[in-house]
Every structure is written in structure tokens, then in C-alpha cells.
Tab-separated table of C-alpha atoms in Angstrom:
chain	number	residue	atom	x	y	z
A	19	MET	CA	-13.077	-5.147	-26.799
A	20	LYS	CA	-9.520	-6.421	-27.253
A	21	ILE	CA	-7.860	-6.396	-23.834
A	22	THR	CA	-4.425	-7.355	-22.540
A	23	ILE	CA	-4.019	-8.148	-18.851
A	24	VAL	CA	-0.437	-7.666	-17.699
A	25	GLY	CA	-0.114	-9.542	-14.428
A	26	THR	CA	-2.562	-12.375	-13.787
A	27	GLY	CA	-2.536	-12.406	-10.007
A	28	GLY	CA	-5.439	-11.777	-7.675
A	29	VAL	CA	-6.401	-8.499	-9.355
A	30	GLY	CA	-5.606	-9.221	-13.007
A	31	GLY	CA	-6.907	-12.764	-12.783
A	32	TYR	CA	-10.241	-11.695	-11.324
A	33	PHE	CA	-11.012	-8.674	-13.513
A	34	GLY	CA	-9.498	-10.249	-16.624
A	35	GLY	CA	-11.453	-13.419	-15.964
A	36	ARG	CA	-14.728	-11.532	-15.716
A	37	LEU	CA	-13.929	-9.639	-18.919
A	38	ALA	CA	-13.127	-12.865	-20.769
A	39	GLU	CA	-16.265	-14.566	-19.403
A	40	ALA	CA	-18.284	-11.642	-20.821
A	41	GLY	CA	-16.982	-12.373	-24.326
A	42	ASN	CA	-14.127	-9.898	-24.685
A	43	ASP	CA	-10.924	-10.840	-26.519
A	44	VAL	CA	-8.619	-11.111	-23.511
A	45	THR	CA	-4.932	-12.066	-23.460
A	46	PHE	CA	-3.309	-12.758	-20.095
A	47	VAL	CA	0.394	-12.209	-19.472
A	48	ALA	CA	1.517	-14.617	-16.767
A	49	ARG	CA	4.503	-16.769	-15.888
A	50	GLY	CA	5.739	-20.012	-14.360
A	51	GLN	CA	3.387	-22.686	-13.075
A	52	HIS	CA	0.495	-20.222	-13.120
A	53	LEU	CA	0.891	-19.785	-16.887
A	54	LYS	CA	1.193	-23.533	-17.448
A	55	ALA	CA	-2.010	-24.135	-15.495
A	56	LEU	CA	-3.868	-21.406	-17.410
A	57	LEU	CA	-2.889	-22.908	-20.753
A	58	LYS	CA	-3.645	-26.489	-19.698
A	59	ASP	CA	-6.736	-26.212	-17.504
A	60	GLY	CA	-7.957	-22.642	-17.949
A	61	LEU	CA	-8.698	-20.028	-15.295
A	62	THR	CA	-10.754	-20.843	-12.203
A	63	VAL	CA	-12.074	-17.995	-10.077
A	64	LYS	CA	-13.537	-18.652	-6.646
A	65	SER	CA	-15.547	-15.660	-5.544
A	66	ILE	CA	-17.871	-14.520	-2.797
A	67	GLN	CA	-20.064	-13.359	-5.691
A	68	GLY	CA	-20.067	-16.692	-7.512
A	69	ASP	CA	-17.406	-19.008	-8.911
A	70	PHE	CA	-16.650	-19.355	-12.616
A	71	HIS	CA	-14.262	-21.138	-14.947
A	72	ILE	CA	-12.853	-20.161	-18.339
A	73	HIS	CA	-11.322	-22.620	-20.789
A	74	PRO	CA	-9.527	-22.232	-23.119
A	75	VAL	CA	-7.560	-19.178	-22.017
A	76	ARG	CA	-5.349	-17.065	-24.257
A	77	ALA	CA	-2.149	-16.502	-22.292
A	78	THR	CA	1.514	-15.804	-22.906
A	79	ASP	CA	4.711	-15.274	-20.932
A	80	ALA	CA	5.789	-12.024	-22.610
A	81	ILE	CA	4.269	-8.667	-23.485
A	82	ALA	CA	6.291	-8.760	-26.721
A	83	LYS	CA	4.169	-11.729	-27.884
A	84	THR	CA	0.927	-9.740	-27.656
A	85	THR	CA	-0.609	-7.552	-30.353
A	86	PRO	CA	-1.958	-3.994	-29.992
A	87	ALA	CA	-5.050	-3.925	-27.802
A	88	ASP	CA	-7.822	-1.421	-27.211
A	89	LEU	CA	-7.128	-1.574	-23.472
A	90	VAL	CA	-4.109	-2.748	-21.490
A	91	ILE	CA	-4.731	-3.313	-17.786
A	92	ILE	CA	-1.557	-3.409	-15.708
A	93	ALA	CA	-2.118	-5.431	-12.549
A	94	THR	CA	1.440	-6.157	-11.437
A	95	LYS	CA	3.333	-4.944	-8.398
A	96	ALA	CA	4.120	-1.238	-8.370
A	97	TRP	CA	7.887	-1.639	-8.719
A	98	GLN	CA	7.415	-3.457	-12.040
A	99	VAL	CA	5.609	-0.598	-13.810
A	100	LYS	CA	8.619	1.174	-15.314
A	101	ASP	CA	9.963	-2.003	-16.894
A	102	ILE	CA	6.502	-2.874	-18.211
A	103	ALA	CA	6.214	0.560	-19.808
A	104	HIS	CA	9.360	-0.102	-21.850
A	105	GLN	CA	7.998	-3.507	-22.881
A	106	LEU	CA	4.694	-1.962	-23.962
A	107	LEU	CA	6.234	0.641	-26.269
A	108	PRO	CA	6.478	-1.686	-29.326
A	109	VAL	CA	3.047	-3.276	-28.872
A	110	ILE	CA	0.645	-0.412	-28.236
A	111	GLY	CA	-1.235	1.407	-30.945
A	112	LYS	CA	-1.980	5.091	-31.214
A	113	ASP	CA	-5.411	4.579	-29.610
A	114	THR	CA	-4.434	1.979	-27.010
A	115	MET	CA	-5.471	2.957	-23.495
A	116	VAL	CA	-3.180	1.792	-20.681
A	117	LEU	CA	-4.888	1.505	-17.306
A	118	PRO	CA	-2.661	0.908	-14.253
A	119	LEU	CA	-4.287	-0.501	-11.110
A	120	GLN	CA	-1.298	-0.530	-8.776
A	121	ASN	CA	-1.403	0.322	-5.119
A	122	GLY	CA	0.101	3.745	-4.520
A	123	VAL	CA	-0.007	7.032	-6.378
A	124	MET	CA	2.986	6.784	-8.723
A	125	SER	CA	2.007	4.304	-11.467
A	126	SER	CA	0.489	6.718	-14.003
A	127	GLU	CA	3.336	9.141	-13.433
A	128	GLU	CA	5.926	6.436	-14.098
A	129	LEU	CA	4.107	5.251	-17.237
A	130	ARG	CA	3.958	8.817	-18.554
A	131	GLU	CA	7.736	9.079	-18.223
A	132	ILE	CA	8.050	6.415	-20.947
A	133	LEU	CA	4.788	6.079	-22.890
A	134	PRO	CA	3.009	8.793	-24.891
A	135	HIS	CA	0.820	10.715	-22.448
A	136	ALA	CA	-2.249	10.150	-24.628
A	137	ASN	CA	-2.026	6.400	-24.019
A	138	VAL	CA	-2.026	6.588	-20.224
A	139	LEU	CA	-5.110	6.603	-18.009
A	140	SER	CA	-5.208	6.633	-14.201
A	141	GLY	CA	-7.088	4.105	-12.159
A	142	LEU	CA	-7.496	1.971	-9.089
A	143	CYS	CA	-9.361	-1.116	-8.018
A	144	ARG	CA	-11.074	-2.320	-4.899
A	145	ILE	CA	-10.922	-6.037	-4.194
A	146	ILE	CA	-9.262	-8.491	-1.828
A	147	SER	CA	-8.130	-11.475	-3.863
A	148	LYS	CA	-5.108	-13.698	-4.379
A	149	ILE	CA	-3.679	-16.625	-6.325
A	150	GLU	CA	-4.788	-19.670	-4.342
A	151	ALA	CA	-3.010	-22.169	-6.588
A	152	PRO	CA	-1.671	-22.164	-10.163
A	153	GLY	CA	-4.600	-21.239	-12.395
A	154	VAL	CA	-6.890	-20.502	-9.420
A	155	ILE	CA	-7.869	-17.034	-8.150
A	156	ASN	CA	-9.714	-16.580	-4.859
A	157	HIS	CA	-11.806	-13.417	-4.402
A	158	LEU	CA	-12.068	-13.188	-0.625
A	159	ALA	CA	-13.692	-9.862	0.218
A	160	VAL	CA	-14.792	-6.395	-0.967
A	161	GLU	CA	-17.163	-5.766	-3.860
A	162	PRO	CA	-14.981	-5.687	-7.014
A	163	THR	CA	-14.793	-2.144	-8.355
A	164	LEU	CA	-12.704	-0.258	-10.920
A	165	ILE	CA	-12.443	3.537	-10.822
A	166	PHE	CA	-10.634	5.247	-13.677
A	167	GLY	CA	-10.267	8.412	-15.700
A	168	GLU	CA	-8.005	10.564	-17.802
A	169	TYR	CA	-4.889	11.649	-15.941
A	170	ASN	CA	-5.944	15.317	-16.168
A	171	ASN	CA	-9.611	14.558	-15.320
A	172	HIS	CA	-10.775	15.434	-18.867
A	173	LYS	CA	-14.116	13.719	-19.548
A	174	SER	CA	-13.126	12.221	-22.893
A	175	GLU	CA	-15.560	10.249	-25.023
A	176	ARG	CA	-13.225	7.243	-25.183
A	177	LEU	CA	-13.872	6.466	-21.520
A	178	VAL	CA	-17.556	5.673	-22.044
A	179	PRO	CA	-17.139	2.418	-24.042
A	180	VAL	CA	-14.510	1.315	-21.544
A	181	GLN	CA	-16.945	1.812	-18.685
A	182	THR	CA	-19.674	-0.028	-20.580
A	183	THR	CA	-17.359	-2.969	-21.269
A	184	LEU	CA	-16.284	-3.179	-17.649
A	185	GLN	CA	-19.819	-2.969	-16.297
A	186	LYS	CA	-21.064	-5.661	-18.702
A	187	ALA	CA	-18.407	-7.948	-17.245
A	188	GLY	CA	-20.315	-7.942	-13.965
A	189	PHE	CA	-18.474	-5.603	-11.649
A	190	LYS	CA	-18.762	-1.947	-10.734
A	191	ALA	CA	-16.889	0.567	-12.883
A	192	PHE	CA	-16.926	4.338	-12.465
A	193	ILE	CA	-15.430	7.240	-14.386
A	194	ALA	CA	-14.032	9.471	-11.644
A	195	ASP	CA	-14.786	13.172	-11.400
A	196	ASP	CA	-11.354	13.591	-9.797
A	197	ILE	CA	-9.194	10.522	-10.369
A	198	GLN	CA	-6.228	11.915	-8.443
A	199	ALA	CA	-8.383	12.381	-5.349
A	200	GLU	CA	-9.756	8.858	-5.776
A	201	ARG	CA	-6.252	7.420	-6.063
A	202	TRP	CA	-5.231	9.150	-2.855
A	203	LYS	CA	-8.347	8.023	-1.022
A	204	LYS	CA	-7.378	4.433	-1.712
A	205	PHE	CA	-3.726	5.194	-1.002
A	206	ILE	CA	-4.637	6.450	2.464
A	207	SER	CA	-6.345	3.153	3.248
A	208	ILE	CA	-3.662	0.827	1.867
A	209	CYS	CA	-0.911	2.458	3.907
A	210	ALA	CA	-2.327	0.363	6.747
A	211	SER	CA	-0.633	-2.636	5.102
A	212	GLY	CA	2.759	-1.666	6.506
A	213	TRP	CA	1.322	-1.316	10.003
A	214	LEU	CA	-0.141	-4.807	9.789
A	215	ALA	CA	3.258	-6.074	8.663
A	216	VAL	CA	5.007	-4.420	11.631
A	217	THR	CA	2.477	-5.574	14.245
A	218	GLY	CA	2.018	-9.088	12.891
A	219	GLY	CA	-1.740	-8.642	13.102
A	220	THR	CA	-4.671	-9.005	10.734
A	221	TYR	CA	-7.052	-6.095	10.124
A	222	GLY	CA	-9.351	-7.472	12.809
A	223	GLU	CA	-6.594	-7.932	15.357
A	224	VAL	CA	-5.157	-4.454	14.762
A	225	CYS	CA	-8.604	-2.868	15.078
A	226	GLN	CA	-9.473	-4.903	18.171
A	227	GLN	CA	-6.351	-3.851	20.121
A	228	PRO	CA	-6.874	-0.268	21.386
A	229	GLU	CA	-3.226	0.776	21.065
A	230	THR	CA	-2.758	-0.488	17.485
A	231	HIS	CA	-6.206	0.825	16.552
A	232	ALA	CA	-5.243	4.319	17.713
A	233	ILE	CA	-2.005	4.298	15.732
A	234	LEU	CA	-3.832	3.091	12.622
A	235	HIS	CA	-6.236	6.016	12.866
A	236	GLN	CA	-3.310	8.407	13.304
A	237	LEU	CA	-1.631	6.841	10.263
A	238	TYR	CA	-4.700	7.520	8.127
A	239	ALA	CA	-4.838	11.122	9.357
A	240	GLU	CA	-1.159	11.597	8.583
A	241	VAL	CA	-1.435	10.412	4.971
A	242	ALA	CA	-4.536	12.570	4.485
A	243	GLU	CA	-2.574	15.576	5.764
A	244	VAL	CA	0.197	14.917	3.236
A	245	ALA	CA	-2.359	14.680	0.438
A	246	ARG	CA	-3.979	17.990	1.384
A	247	ALA	CA	-0.553	19.639	1.615
A	248	LEU	CA	0.054	18.553	-1.983
A	249	GLY	CA	-3.236	20.070	-3.141
A	250	ILE	CA	-5.216	16.827	-3.375
A	251	ASN	CA	-8.919	17.219	-2.635
A	252	ILE	CA	-9.354	15.014	0.437
A	253	PRO	CA	-12.421	15.957	2.519
A	254	VAL	CA	-12.000	16.876	6.170
A	255	GLY	CA	-12.697	13.832	8.327
A	256	PHE	CA	-11.998	11.346	5.537
A	257	GLU	CA	-9.667	9.411	7.839
A	258	ASP	CA	-12.640	8.664	10.107
A	259	LYS	CA	-14.563	7.222	7.169
A	260	ILE	CA	-11.617	5.006	6.223
A	261	MET	CA	-11.248	3.857	9.819
A	262	ALA	CA	-14.894	2.816	9.947
A	263	ALA	CA	-14.522	0.916	6.664
A	264	THR	CA	-11.421	-0.843	7.974
A	265	GLU	CA	-13.252	-1.947	11.100
A	266	ALA	CA	-15.789	-3.676	8.856
A	267	PHE	CA	-13.179	-5.816	7.046
A	268	PRO	CA	-13.276	-9.577	7.671
A	269	PHE	CA	-11.407	-10.184	10.936
A	270	ASN	CA	-8.674	-12.394	9.454
A	271	SER	CA	-8.115	-10.394	6.270
A	272	THR	CA	-4.718	-8.923	5.441
A	273	ALA	CA	-3.160	-7.030	2.527
A	274	SER	CA	-0.781	-8.103	-0.217
A	275	LEU	CA	2.105	-5.992	1.131
A	276	THR	CA	1.546	-7.468	4.581
A	277	ARG	CA	1.662	-11.029	3.293
A	278	ASP	CA	4.729	-10.291	1.170
A	279	VAL	CA	6.645	-8.965	4.192
A	280	TRP	CA	5.579	-11.843	6.440
A	281	GLU	CA	6.587	-14.413	3.818
A	282	GLY	CA	9.946	-12.812	3.031
A	283	ARG	CA	9.071	-11.621	-0.469
A	284	PRO	CA	9.832	-8.195	-1.979
A	285	SER	CA	7.015	-5.790	-1.106
A	286	GLU	CA	5.596	-2.456	-2.221
A	287	ILE	CA	6.847	-0.656	0.893
A	288	GLU	CA	8.710	1.926	-1.223
A	289	TYR	CA	5.453	2.723	-3.059
A	290	GLN	CA	3.331	2.903	0.076
A	291	ASN	CA	4.724	4.178	3.382
A	292	GLY	CA	8.027	5.071	1.712
A	293	THR	CA	6.204	7.277	-0.781
A	294	VAL	CA	4.344	9.011	2.055
A	295	VAL	CA	7.661	9.864	3.700
A	296	ARG	CA	9.167	11.260	0.501
A	297	LEU	CA	6.072	13.267	-0.446
A	298	ALA	CA	5.792	14.637	3.092
A	299	GLN	CA	9.349	15.912	2.772
A	300	LYS	CA	8.426	17.464	-0.582
A	301	ALA	CA	5.451	19.192	1.051
A	302	GLY	CA	7.564	20.396	3.951
A	303	ILE	CA	5.723	18.464	6.655
A	304	LYS	CA	6.497	15.472	8.858
A	305	ALA	CA	5.044	11.958	8.716
A	306	PRO	CA	6.504	10.244	11.815
A	307	ILE	CA	4.203	7.211	11.880
A	308	ASN	CA	4.794	6.345	8.236
A	309	GLN	CA	8.492	7.017	8.697
A	310	PHE	CA	8.597	4.588	11.634
A	311	ILE	CA	6.782	1.888	9.637
A	312	TYR	CA	8.924	2.430	6.542
A	313	HIS	CA	12.199	2.368	8.448
A	314	SER	CA	11.087	-0.649	10.513
A	315	LEU	CA	10.615	-2.733	7.352
A	316	LEU	CA	13.679	-1.635	5.384
A	317	ILE	CA	15.979	-4.409	6.598
A	318	LYS	CA	13.414	-7.102	5.782
A	319	GLU	CA	12.830	-5.511	2.383
A	320	ARG	CA	16.521	-5.433	1.540
A	321	LYS	CA	16.925	-9.055	2.636
A	322	ALA	CA	13.965	-10.038	0.456
A	323	ARG	CA	15.605	-8.287	-2.488
A	324	LYS	CA	19.021	-9.685	-1.522
A	325	LEU	CA	20.480	-6.207	-1.087
A	326	LYS	CA	23.063	-5.181	1.477
A	327	THR	CA	21.508	-3.216	4.326
A	328	THR	CA	24.052	-0.448	3.798
A	329	ASP	CA	23.259	0.040	0.072
């Protein structure tokens, strides 16, 4: 399968690397020193499930330099999706499938504002990974998994070869019965990232401290309530299941949003806790914990983006 990976960070680098290792025609879109290292030395992936190295690697610094692919996987930050959609317009074919893997629940919607609806799938991934050094991806925790489907949950035939290709690359891949519910289930869990950023604690530290543990559980329940108010099929008690899963994370693990905030980089706060606040308002309910987290991080976010705090 001909595949373009837009964003070769921890997610795109890992899944794209596995797909390339399995013999697919993969082009990576990357930038800076990471791109230079990929072109010179190839892609190295360190993984709890086994390390591997790919060389040579086909990589470029611009979507415009790619050619139409069967599948485009977007693995960038959420705030970059709209711009990427405009860049993709000239280089996707009629049958190209575009699969966004961003944190949050807005990526497919934003793509559909710009791209033909028939091109856009919905999806999510499960993995904890990061760029360790230029050209080097480190898969730290969680069994790598992709869950995807048609935006409207139609069980189209075109999804089957995609699933087969993904599974042959050596990671789990599922066609969702209800992709919107699956997206929200992950969204509920990742909204913990902002709480970690506020507290300064890792997953283990937040779960170990009774007070921060209690607020984290309340946060999960709050996001689940917003989802249900919007008609998303989230089972009763799902927040308890997510809490138990969180308690099993490696003690020192964190999330990408958390690390971005701590290190003074722009984060996905608008697409995580900020989105919860806005969707709660749309549903006519309150989300005080997410509102507190969102508002607590706004000044840091604006400084990271070099915006005035009064803008």
C-alpha cells in the first residue's frame, strides 16, 4: 500500500516505521534535524516490543512534494490539522483515504470542512512514544493500537484492506463499530494530561496522592457526562474503567500535552480540556474541573505561542 505519514513524531514515526518495515511504500513528512537524520541514517525505533531500524527512508519536508497515496495518516498536533487539510487538497486522489490520529474529537470534523467528505476517515491510536533524538523514536508504553472507521460508521469494503495492511505491520488494528464512541473514550482518558500539567506530577504521582487521584476520577466522570449529553454512546461506569487503566500506567509516564506545557511549548490544551468546556456549554451543562484546568493553563499557553494574555 502507498502510504504518506504526515508528522513523523512519536506516533507517526512508530506506526509509519512499522508499515515501512513490512514492505509498504511509505513517505514520511518531517522537518529540521529530524528530517536530516532520517535521510542520512534512516529511522531507528526503540520499542518495548522490539527495536528495529529502517534505511534508506523516503522522507520530505513538504506535503506538496508527495504524490497521491492510498492512505494518508496525519500524526501531527491537533492545531495543525486545518492547515494540513489545505496542503493535502492538491495531492490526494479520488480514492485516497485520510486517517487522522490526533488527540481530541475535532480532527475529522476539521478535515471535512476542507477536504471532500469521502476522503476522510476517523481514527485514534493508543501508544506512549516520543522522539528521543533526531531520527530516533522511543516507544515507552502501551500496546500500539489503531482504531478507525468511516466517519458515519458505515462498514465500507475499503476499510478491510487497510486493516489487513495495518495488522501485517505488526500492531493491533480494529475497524470500530462506533468510531465516534471510541474517539470519545480515548478523549476522556487524555483529558488527564492537563491535570498532570497543573499538578506537576506524573501519572503515578497523581494516582498515588489521594487528593489528586480523586480529582482525576471526577475529571473523567465530567468528560463522560459531556459526551453522554451530546448523544455519544459512553457506557455507565466507563470513568471507573479508565481510572483503573490509568492506575496501571508506568509510574513515571506522562503525556505529550503535559510535557509540552512543562517545557514551555505550545500544547493541545484548546483541543483537550478547552474543547470539553466549549462542548459542555453547547450541551447546556457545566464542566468545572475541566474549566479550572483549562483556565489555569491559558497564560502559559499564550506565552508559549507568544500571544498577549489579553488577546
